[in-house]
Amino acid sequence: MPSHDVLVIGAGLAGQRAALAAAEQGVSVGIVSKVHPVRSHSNAAQGGINAALNPEDTWESHAYDTVKGSDYLGDQDAIEVMCREAPDEILYLEHLGVTFHRNEEGKLGTRAFGGASAARTYYVADITGQAIMHVLYEQLMKYSEQITRYEEWFCSSLAIDEKGECCGVVTRNVADGSMQLFGAKSVILATGGDGQIWKPTTNALICTGDGIAMAYRAGAKLMDMEMIQYHPTTLAGKGFLITEGARGEGAHLLNKNGERFMERDAPNKMELASRDVVSRAEQTEINEGRGFPDGTVALDITVVPKKRIHEALREIVLVGRDFAGVDITREPIHIKPGNHYTMGGVKTDSEGRTDIPGLYAAGETACVSVHGGNRLGANSLLDTLIFGKHSGRDAAARALRTDWSKPSEKVLEDEQNLIDDINGREKGSGRRVSEIKLELGQTMDKHIAVFRDEAGITEALETVRRLKEEAKSAYIDDHGSVFNQDLMGAIELTYMLDCAECSCAAALERKESRGAQTRTDYPERNDEEWLKHIDLERTEDGPEISYSEVTITQWQPEARTY
Amino acid sequence: MADYTIKVRRYQPESGEPAYWEEFNVELDPSLSVLDGLLQTKDRKDGSLAVRCSCRAAICGSCGMKINGQSTLGCKTQIGEAQAQANKMAAATGTTADVASSPIRGVGGSEASSVPIVIEPMGNQPVIKDLVTDMESTHWEKFRRVTPWLLPHGEAPEREYIVEPESMIDITQSMACIQCGACVSSCLSMEADPLFIGPAALAKAYRFVGDPRDAETAERLTDLAHDPHGIYDCTHCFSCIDACPKGVAPMDQIMRLRRKAGEAGIEDPNSGHSHEMAFVKIIEKKGTLDESMLLQESFAPGILGKLMPTKRAIKEMIGSLPTAIRGIKTGKMRSLPKLIPGVHHKLPGGAQDEVKAIYKHAEAHNEEFNLYIKGEEGELADEPDIEKGAERSTSPTNAEAK
């Protein structure tokens, strides 16, 4: 049985950073990823990474912006950790070789981003996530003696010992279908978000909530699952992302009458208000008939100098050209709010520890919570790196003081039985996996989106529960061992349905409007009753809801204007 | 919506059968991608069809494949354009000219074409299943060969390294590589020499050679110049530039490595740099290639080189005699100008002056073409119909509404 002191599941930014941090402590590390690490979705983070590195800027200012952006649902102790450590993390990345943009003096240069009171976003053109992730992957290769990479291994469940501690995982080698039990003293879940529950979404096809669902099934609490970010600038229909960097560089949002409608909702910050604010404003324009007939508004990037567009927004030039047939240097592009990010996730503390000893979570999988009700642009990369690092260190420290606990073969048997069951379903006996996935995506995008109400959320929850039943008999075509994506899709669908059920249940529970949760039936923020986290714990009858306190250190809730 | 036929090269390793072709009909808006067509097939007809994919937006690099013979990304190729290309190719080869001449409508068109869009796994890589190839043994192994991590010397500074802003933009072009393998798939040199380090790995090498923070530039260049499968193994065919979906232009990066190696005076066993310089000098002088001069100029350049040839020059010249004799024997070298150095004529009239003018112009504009700095004016200017562009941008939603 392959065993590592620390086993990291997922090899995006959070996973790779955790692996490097753990390896620095001298423990043996394994990193398991269902796709090759450089295919991970951290690639998609275009705009940049926030840090108060400039001498005129302060981490307190960054923290305040984050707290305000979160609509006061973020835990301020965790936010302080993230913002305080951000500058050193940027320098760490720079020293590793990230090709950050420089100013004329050859020092690190910044761009402006949404919801921020200073230009503190560091970037590599508009491929920041990709550039950082490829550099971290370089380091994984460099330290291949300490870090074993399991590339294209699918992790499907966690092994918990009789003491209730996490001691390993069950994996499937995608290349040949062989099943393997891995032993570990600490397991870090860094499998990203669950955006595939929505259709359309900016998220990649691999973002199916694997880690969130595995932790939930093992008994860990989830938190704030109703907080789903709709990004203000995505391509209609296809869901492709247009970076917030475009607005950071000065692009305007216009309705069909050519009006800069952000004047109404955010007269000071205009297009650079928090994402929830901008998405609501856009959706209001569209709903009230001031959008274009295709249900969009326009993003006008032509106001940015051409040279600057090519230097700093090149990826968007390509996205516009290849996926919308629009030359963004010459004409506005049609966009709308689209599913983008899961603020909620596996409940952890600032060291990435979940409720289950030995089990950690970091990045979009986790809810620390630094994003609360709404994540600021360019804070997600930072979240992955800072809490990836903390998880890796703490997981290594735990490994050094913990004895081996051998995972039971029964977990492996259960998993094999599940796969045999899926393989045994006859064609036509139930629905196709893809049909269920499509219905789920459309349902969630209709009801758990920018504006929500009780009737819609209830309908979504009922649909999800029906789909969960249907998924039990859903059939697949591929019964082979080699690269069986069909089978993995069937397992991923069950992860997605668990996550979706939690998001619906939490959205129904929170009877107020805060951050990304806008209830048209409860339009106001209600600090007296709802300044608290919603925790979800798995039971046979669905998630059981409890509450936990929001940690407030120095910033009391106040009215939120931009 | 329009109907398309995709013809997929399939291989199911567990079936015991060899690879075969299978056609599927798909119904898609023309602005959607070939990958969308494959995903629709997986979703509706055959879940066993294997294709790596994730982001659908040309950033993860998973879905490298050949479409109508061209290496590219499935998600980046619009299916309507792939159809037009398939028709054009069919018309050119004359096999199904009747079908190709029938109109293929763009947005809103409904008639299916019987010219299929041909989809195959990437080349130069063993196939694992259907469109999934073994990139580990062909791409990633070579990638690791170029020591793909930064090698700075001494302690890191307290703050960031201070570097020229342009240097970072310069290497951002090779940083933009998403490791999709399309260039590897299209590489003709690798087809001839499977050990060639290849376009992707060498582009990655430039990312460090061009990085002012890296302290082992000379070692890297020497290593890549001395490796017989290194930078001089590229035949300058432009295939990788055509294939690259991200504008990394791997061949340009290889040329920059060569230039830097030459500037650093790194002698390579292939004499690649001096051979290249000989080409440049002879054409500047004569306008066309004086083949009889080529070897001499490569190994013993100029009058000085000929008066005092190095040991290596003598060895190389004698060593290349069999090749020359073979050339005479096979009739490849027959005419006098090809045999006797110096007989080769300059271009007639003022043509040679025009060639020199090109050299002059090139030297005066000696700058890199980097998409992060320049953009691609010409390419987009060819599409003046802005109305059409706006219409296309909204078409997916319209199609769904129907």
Coordinates of C-alpha atoms in Angstrom, one line a residue, chain A residues 68 211 227 241-242 280 304 429 446 524 546:
Chain A
K68 CA -16.5 44.7 3.6
G211 CA -13.4 17.1 -2.0
M227 CA -22.8 31.8 -1.0
L241 CA -14.9 34.4 -18.2
I242 CA -13.8 37.9 -19.1
R280 CA -27.0 42.5 -9.2
V304 CA -8.5 51.0 -22.9
S429 CA -32.8 1.0 -17.0
K446 CA -32.5 29.3 -12.7
E524 CA -32.5 43.5 3.6
S546 CA -26.7 24.4 12.8

